[in-house]
Short mmCIF file of C-alpha atoms in Angstrom, two decimals:
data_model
loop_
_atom_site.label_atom_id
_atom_site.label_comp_id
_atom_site.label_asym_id
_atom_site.label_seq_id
_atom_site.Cartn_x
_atom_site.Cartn_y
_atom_site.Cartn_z
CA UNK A 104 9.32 6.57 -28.72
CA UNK A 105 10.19 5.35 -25.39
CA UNK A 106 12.10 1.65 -26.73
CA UNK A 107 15.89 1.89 -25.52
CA UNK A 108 15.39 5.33 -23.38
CA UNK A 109 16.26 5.42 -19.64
CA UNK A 110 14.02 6.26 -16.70
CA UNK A 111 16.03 8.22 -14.01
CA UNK A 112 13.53 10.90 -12.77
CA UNK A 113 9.96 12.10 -13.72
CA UNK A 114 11.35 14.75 -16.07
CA UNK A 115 12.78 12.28 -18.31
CA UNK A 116 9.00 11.74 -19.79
CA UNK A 117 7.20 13.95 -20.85
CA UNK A 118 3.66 14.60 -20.30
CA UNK A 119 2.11 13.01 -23.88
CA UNK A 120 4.66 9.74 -22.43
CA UNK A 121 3.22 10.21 -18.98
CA UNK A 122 -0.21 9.56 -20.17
CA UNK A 123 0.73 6.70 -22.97
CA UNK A 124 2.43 4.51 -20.38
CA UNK A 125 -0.59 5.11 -18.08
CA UNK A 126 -3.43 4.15 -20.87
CA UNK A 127 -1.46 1.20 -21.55
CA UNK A 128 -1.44 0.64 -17.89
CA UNK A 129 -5.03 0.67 -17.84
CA UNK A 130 -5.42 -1.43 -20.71
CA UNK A 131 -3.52 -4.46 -19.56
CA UNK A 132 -5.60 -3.68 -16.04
CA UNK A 133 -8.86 -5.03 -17.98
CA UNK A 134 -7.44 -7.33 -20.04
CA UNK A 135 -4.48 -8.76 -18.70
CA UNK A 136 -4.21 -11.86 -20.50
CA UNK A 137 -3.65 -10.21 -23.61
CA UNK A 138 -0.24 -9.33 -22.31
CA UNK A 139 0.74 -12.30 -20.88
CA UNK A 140 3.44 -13.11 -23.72
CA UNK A 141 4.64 -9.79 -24.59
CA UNK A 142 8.19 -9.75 -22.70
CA UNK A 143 8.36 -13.50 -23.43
CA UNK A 144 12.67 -13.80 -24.32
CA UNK A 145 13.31 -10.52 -22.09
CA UNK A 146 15.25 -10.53 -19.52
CA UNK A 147 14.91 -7.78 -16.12
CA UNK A 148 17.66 -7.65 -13.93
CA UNK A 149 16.96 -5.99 -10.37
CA UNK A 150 20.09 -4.82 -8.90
CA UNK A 151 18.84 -3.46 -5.27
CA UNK A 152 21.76 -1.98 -3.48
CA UNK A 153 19.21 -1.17 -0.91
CA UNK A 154 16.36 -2.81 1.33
CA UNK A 155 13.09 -3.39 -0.50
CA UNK A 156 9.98 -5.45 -0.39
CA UNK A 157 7.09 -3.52 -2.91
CA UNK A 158 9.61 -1.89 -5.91
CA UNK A 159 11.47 -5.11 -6.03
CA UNK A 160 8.82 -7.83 -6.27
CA UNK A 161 6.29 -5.55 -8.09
CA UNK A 162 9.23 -5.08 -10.88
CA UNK A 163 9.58 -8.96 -11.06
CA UNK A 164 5.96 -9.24 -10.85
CA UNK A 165 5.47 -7.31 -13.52
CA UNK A 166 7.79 -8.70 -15.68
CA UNK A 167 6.97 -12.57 -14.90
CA UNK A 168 3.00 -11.48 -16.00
CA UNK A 169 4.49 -10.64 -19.46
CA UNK A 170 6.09 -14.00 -19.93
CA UNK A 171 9.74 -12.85 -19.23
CA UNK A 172 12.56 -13.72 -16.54
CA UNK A 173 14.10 -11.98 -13.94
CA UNK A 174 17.62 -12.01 -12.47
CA UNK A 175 19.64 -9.86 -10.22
CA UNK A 176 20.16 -9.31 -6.01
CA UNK A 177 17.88 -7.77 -3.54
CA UNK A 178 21.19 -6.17 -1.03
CA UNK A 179 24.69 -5.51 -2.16
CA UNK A 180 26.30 -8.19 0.09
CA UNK A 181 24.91 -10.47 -2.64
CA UNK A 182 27.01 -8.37 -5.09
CA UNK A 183 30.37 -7.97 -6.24
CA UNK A 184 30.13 -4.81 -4.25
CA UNK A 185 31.53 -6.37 -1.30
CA UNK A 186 34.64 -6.97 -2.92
CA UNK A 187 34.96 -3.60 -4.29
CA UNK A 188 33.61 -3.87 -7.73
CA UNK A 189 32.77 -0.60 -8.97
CA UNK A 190 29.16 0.37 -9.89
CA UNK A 191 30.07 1.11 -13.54
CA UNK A 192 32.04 -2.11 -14.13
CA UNK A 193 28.91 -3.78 -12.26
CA UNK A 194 26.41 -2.21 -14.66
CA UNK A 195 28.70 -2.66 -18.09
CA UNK A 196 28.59 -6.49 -16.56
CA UNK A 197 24.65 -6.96 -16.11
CA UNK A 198 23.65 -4.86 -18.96
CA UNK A 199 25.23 -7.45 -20.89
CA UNK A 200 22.89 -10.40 -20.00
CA UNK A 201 20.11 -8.43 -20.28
CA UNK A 202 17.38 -6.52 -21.41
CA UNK A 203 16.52 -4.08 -19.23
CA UNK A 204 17.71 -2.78 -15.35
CA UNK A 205 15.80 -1.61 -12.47
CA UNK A 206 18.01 -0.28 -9.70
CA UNK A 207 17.71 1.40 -6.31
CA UNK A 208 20.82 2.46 -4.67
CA UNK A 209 20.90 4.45 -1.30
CA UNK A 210 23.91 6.93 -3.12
CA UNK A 211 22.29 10.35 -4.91
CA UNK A 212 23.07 10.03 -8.64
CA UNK A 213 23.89 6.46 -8.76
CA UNK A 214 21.40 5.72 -11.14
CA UNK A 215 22.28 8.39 -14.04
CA UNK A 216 25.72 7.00 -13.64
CA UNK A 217 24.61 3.42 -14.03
CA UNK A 218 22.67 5.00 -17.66
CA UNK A 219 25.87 6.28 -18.76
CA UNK A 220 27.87 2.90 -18.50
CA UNK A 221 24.80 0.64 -19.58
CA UNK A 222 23.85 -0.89 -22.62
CA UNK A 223 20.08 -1.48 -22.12
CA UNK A 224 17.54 0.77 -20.29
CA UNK A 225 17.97 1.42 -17.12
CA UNK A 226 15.34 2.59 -14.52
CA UNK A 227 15.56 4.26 -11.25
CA UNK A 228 14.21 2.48 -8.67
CA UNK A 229 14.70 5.16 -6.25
CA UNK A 230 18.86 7.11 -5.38
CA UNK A 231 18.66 7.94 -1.87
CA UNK A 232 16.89 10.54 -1.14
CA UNK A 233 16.62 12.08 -5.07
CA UNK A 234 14.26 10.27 -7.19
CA UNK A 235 12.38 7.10 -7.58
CA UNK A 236 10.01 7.95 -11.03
CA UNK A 237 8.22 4.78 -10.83
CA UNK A 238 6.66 5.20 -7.87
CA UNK A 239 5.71 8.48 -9.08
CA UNK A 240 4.02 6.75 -12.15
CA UNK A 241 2.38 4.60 -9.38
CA UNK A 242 0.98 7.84 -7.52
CA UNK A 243 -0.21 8.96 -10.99
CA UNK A 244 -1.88 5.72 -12.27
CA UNK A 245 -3.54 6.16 -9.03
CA UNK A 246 -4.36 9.57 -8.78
CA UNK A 247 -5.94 8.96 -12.55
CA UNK A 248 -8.17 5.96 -11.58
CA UNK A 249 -9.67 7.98 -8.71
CA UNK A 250 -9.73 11.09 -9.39
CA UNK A 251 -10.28 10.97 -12.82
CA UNK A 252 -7.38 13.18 -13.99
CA UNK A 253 -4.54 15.03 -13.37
CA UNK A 254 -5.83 18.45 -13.28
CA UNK A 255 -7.56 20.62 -10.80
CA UNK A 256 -6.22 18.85 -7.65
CA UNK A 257 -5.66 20.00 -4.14
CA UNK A 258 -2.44 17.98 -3.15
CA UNK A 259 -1.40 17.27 0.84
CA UNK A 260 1.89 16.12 1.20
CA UNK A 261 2.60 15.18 5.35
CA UNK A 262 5.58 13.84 7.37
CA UNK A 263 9.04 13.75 5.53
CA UNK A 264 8.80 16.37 2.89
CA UNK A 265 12.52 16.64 2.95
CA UNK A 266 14.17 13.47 2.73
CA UNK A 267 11.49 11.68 0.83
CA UNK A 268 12.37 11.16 -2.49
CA UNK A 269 8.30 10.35 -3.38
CA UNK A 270 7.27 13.59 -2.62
CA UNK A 271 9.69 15.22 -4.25
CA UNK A 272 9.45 13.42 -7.85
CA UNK A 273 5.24 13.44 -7.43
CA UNK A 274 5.15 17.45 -6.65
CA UNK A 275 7.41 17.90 -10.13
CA UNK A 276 5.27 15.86 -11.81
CA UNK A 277 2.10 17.08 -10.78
CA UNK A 278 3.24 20.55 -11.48
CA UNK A 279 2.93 20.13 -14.56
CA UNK A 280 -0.67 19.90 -15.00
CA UNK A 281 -2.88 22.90 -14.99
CA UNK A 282 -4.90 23.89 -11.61
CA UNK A 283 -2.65 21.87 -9.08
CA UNK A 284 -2.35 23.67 -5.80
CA UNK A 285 0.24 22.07 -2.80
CA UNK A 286 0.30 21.65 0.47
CA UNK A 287 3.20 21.28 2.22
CA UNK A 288 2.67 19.60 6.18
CA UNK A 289 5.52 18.51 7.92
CA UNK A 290 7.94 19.84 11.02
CA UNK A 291 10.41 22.56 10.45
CA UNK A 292 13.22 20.24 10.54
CA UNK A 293 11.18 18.00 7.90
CA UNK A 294 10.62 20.75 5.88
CA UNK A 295 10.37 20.67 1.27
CA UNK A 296 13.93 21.18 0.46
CA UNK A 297 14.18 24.86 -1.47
CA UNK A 298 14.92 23.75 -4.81
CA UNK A 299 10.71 22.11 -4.89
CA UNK A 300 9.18 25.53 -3.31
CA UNK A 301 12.05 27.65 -6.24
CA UNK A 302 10.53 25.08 -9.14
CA UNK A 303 6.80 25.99 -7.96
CA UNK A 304 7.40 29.78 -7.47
CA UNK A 305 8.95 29.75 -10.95
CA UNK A 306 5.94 28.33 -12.38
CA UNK A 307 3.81 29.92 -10.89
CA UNK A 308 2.13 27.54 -9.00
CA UNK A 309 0.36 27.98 -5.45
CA UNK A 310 1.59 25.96 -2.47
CA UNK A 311 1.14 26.79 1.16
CA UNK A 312 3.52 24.75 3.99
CA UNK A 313 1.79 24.53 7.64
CA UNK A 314 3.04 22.12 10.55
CA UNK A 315 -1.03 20.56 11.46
CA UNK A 316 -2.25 18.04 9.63
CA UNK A 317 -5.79 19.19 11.08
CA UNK A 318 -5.66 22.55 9.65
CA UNK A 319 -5.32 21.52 5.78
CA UNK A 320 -6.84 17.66 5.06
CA UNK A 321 -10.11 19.39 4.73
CA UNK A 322 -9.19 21.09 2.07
CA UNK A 323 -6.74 18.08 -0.05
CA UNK A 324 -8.27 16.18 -2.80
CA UNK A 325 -4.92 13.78 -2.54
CA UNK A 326 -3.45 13.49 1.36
CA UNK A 327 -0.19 12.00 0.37
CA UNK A 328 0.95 10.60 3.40
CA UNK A 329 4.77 9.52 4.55
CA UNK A 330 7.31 8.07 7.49
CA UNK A 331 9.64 9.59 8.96
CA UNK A 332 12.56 7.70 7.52
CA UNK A 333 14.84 6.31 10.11
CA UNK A 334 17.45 5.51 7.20
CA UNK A 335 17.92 9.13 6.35
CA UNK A 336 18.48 10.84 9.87
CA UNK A 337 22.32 10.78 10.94
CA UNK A 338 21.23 11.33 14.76
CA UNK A 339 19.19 8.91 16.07
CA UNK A 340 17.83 11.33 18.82
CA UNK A 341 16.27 13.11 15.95
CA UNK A 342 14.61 10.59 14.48
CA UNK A 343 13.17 9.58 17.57
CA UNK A 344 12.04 13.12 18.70
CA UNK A 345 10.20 13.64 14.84
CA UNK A 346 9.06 10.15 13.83
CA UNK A 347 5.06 10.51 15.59
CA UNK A 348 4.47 13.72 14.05
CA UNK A 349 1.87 13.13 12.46
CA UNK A 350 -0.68 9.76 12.55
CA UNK A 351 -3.82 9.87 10.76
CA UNK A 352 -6.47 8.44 12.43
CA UNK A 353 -10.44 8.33 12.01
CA UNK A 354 -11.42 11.03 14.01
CA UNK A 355 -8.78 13.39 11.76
CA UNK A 356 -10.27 11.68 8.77
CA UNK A 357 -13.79 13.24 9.65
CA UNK A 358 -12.23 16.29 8.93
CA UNK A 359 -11.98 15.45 5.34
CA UNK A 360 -13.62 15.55 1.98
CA UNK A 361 -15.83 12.89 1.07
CA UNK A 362 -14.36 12.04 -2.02
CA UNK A 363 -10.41 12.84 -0.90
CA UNK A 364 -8.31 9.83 -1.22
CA UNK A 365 -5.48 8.75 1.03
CA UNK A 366 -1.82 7.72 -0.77
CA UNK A 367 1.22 6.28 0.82
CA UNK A 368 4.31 4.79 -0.90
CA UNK A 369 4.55 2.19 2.08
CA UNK A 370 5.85 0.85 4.03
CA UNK A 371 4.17 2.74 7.02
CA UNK A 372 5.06 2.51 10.71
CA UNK A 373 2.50 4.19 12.14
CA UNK A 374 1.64 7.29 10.22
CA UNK A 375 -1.26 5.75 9.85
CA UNK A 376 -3.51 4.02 12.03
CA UNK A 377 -4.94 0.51 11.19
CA UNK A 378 -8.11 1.66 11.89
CA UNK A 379 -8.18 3.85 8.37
CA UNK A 380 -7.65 0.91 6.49
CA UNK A 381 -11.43 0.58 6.02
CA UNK A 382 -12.68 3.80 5.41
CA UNK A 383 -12.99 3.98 1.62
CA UNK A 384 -10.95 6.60 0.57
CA UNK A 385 -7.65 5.15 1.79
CA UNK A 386 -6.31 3.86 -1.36
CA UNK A 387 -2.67 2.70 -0.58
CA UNK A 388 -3.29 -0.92 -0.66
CA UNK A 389 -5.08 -0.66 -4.27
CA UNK A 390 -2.00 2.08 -5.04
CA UNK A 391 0.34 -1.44 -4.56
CA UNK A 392 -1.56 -2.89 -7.42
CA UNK A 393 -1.14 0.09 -9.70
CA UNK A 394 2.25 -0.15 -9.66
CA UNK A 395 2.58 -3.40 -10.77
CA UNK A 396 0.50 -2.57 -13.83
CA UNK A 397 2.28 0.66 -14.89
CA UNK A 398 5.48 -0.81 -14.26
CA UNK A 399 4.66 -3.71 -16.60
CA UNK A 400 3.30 -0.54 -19.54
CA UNK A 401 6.85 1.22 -18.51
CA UNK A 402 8.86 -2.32 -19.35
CA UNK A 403 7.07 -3.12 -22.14
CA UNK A 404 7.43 0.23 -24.25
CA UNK A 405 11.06 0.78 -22.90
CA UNK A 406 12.17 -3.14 -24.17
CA UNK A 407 10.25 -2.41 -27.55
CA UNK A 408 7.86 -4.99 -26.67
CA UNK A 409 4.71 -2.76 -27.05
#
């Protein structure tokens, strides 16, 4: 039963909830006007502490193609923030207008703090560098469309393995299904923060971390690709020595599996060269319209609606 529960990180569902919110996802894909009144009288508030263009208007997307409304701010100096309102008396204050939150905040652990002080659901729309589930759910809806499962899958992650909060919520995720191998391509400095490689070595699971790109995407089934996040570095100088790394481009795409697919949480800078945009197996632009769908399932079930 997922009506009333908060989202906060990937672990919070489990798998049997995973694949419900993803079948209903794919239900309202072929049919969407059978869903075009089920949020009518709800009410989303998206309280963006931080920069966004995709989470924030596919959230309000989703939840004006159900027949509901939308309120909230898209940067804190449209809040109360600016004049020192806390984010618990912020939260008690929103929750009780509405019927559901989706927040991103650039602070680590903002949003469990927001679910202790609220009184409707409240979803993580990404804490810093820590979680953001509903892209994961994205990656997933994706990954199950094109792949055909979650099982069995040869996973690249490349670029910012340690500050990027996708890669860290879609590796726990993915862990969890059986077969699922990782690998790990990114700088030293870049590298998957210890407490990912301690959850995979505790299960069990095989990963390997190299610094090409060239010598693993011909062996991914998923190349999950990522910036270099200028947002995260504290020394500029850093940021500018790390953030080409690594570009995909067609001639490192011949190097690839057929049937791999590309992935990117977006935006990109330029990881990845316009030229891959039509080769068929980059999928990043069709993983946008995923998340609108599985973010209208996640609404629905967690407002009671469905």
């Amino acid at each position: 039963m997922l009506k009333g529960r908060h989202l906060i990180q990937p672990s919070d569902l489990t798998v049997a909830e995973i694949d419900e919110i993803c079948a209903l996802a794919e239900q309202i894909i072929v049919d969407p006007v059978s869903f075009q009144d089920v949020c009518r009288g709800k009410i989303l508030a998206t309280l963006f502490f931080e920069p966004s263009t995709r989470t924030r208007l596919s959230f309000e997307a989703a939840m004006l193609h159900m027949g509901g409304a939308v309120e909230g701010f898209s940067d804190a100096s449209n809040s109360s923030a600016t004049k020192g309102e806390s984010l618990a008396d912020t939260i008690r204050t929103v929750s009780s207008y509405v019927d559901v939150i989706a927040m991103r905040n650039p602070k680590e652990g903002a949003a469990l703090l927001a679910s202790r002080y609220s009184a409707c659901p409240v979803i993580n729309a990404g804490d810093g560098g820590h979680f953001h589930p509903t892209q994961t759910l994205t990656d997933m809806l994706t990954i199950r469309a094109l792949q055909g499962g979650f099982e069995g899958h040869t996973i690249g992650f490349c670029g910012d393995l340690k500050f990027g909060r996708t890669v860290h919520s879609l590796s726990e995720a993915m862990s969890r299904y059986k077969g699922n191998k990782f690998i790990f391509i990114s700088p030293n400095e870049l590298r998957v923060p210890e407490y990912i490689t301690q959850m995979l070595d505790s299960a069990g699971i095989e990963y390997t971390e190299v610094e090409r790109l060239e010598d693993a995407i011909g062996d991914v089934d998923i190349l999950y690709m990522t910036r270099v996040q200028k947002e995260r570095f504290f020394n500029e100088q850093d940021y500018i020595r790390l953030k080409d790394s690594y570009i995909l481009d067609n001639a490192k795409m011949k190097l690839a599996k057929t049937n791999m697919i590309v992935l990117h949480p977006l935006p990109r800078v330029n990881e990845i060269a316009p030229e891959v945009d039509d080769d068929p197996r980059a999928a990043y632009f069709k993983q946008v319209k995923y998340g609108m769908y599985v973010r209208m399932a996640l609404i629905a079930k967690l407002v009671g609606a469905l």
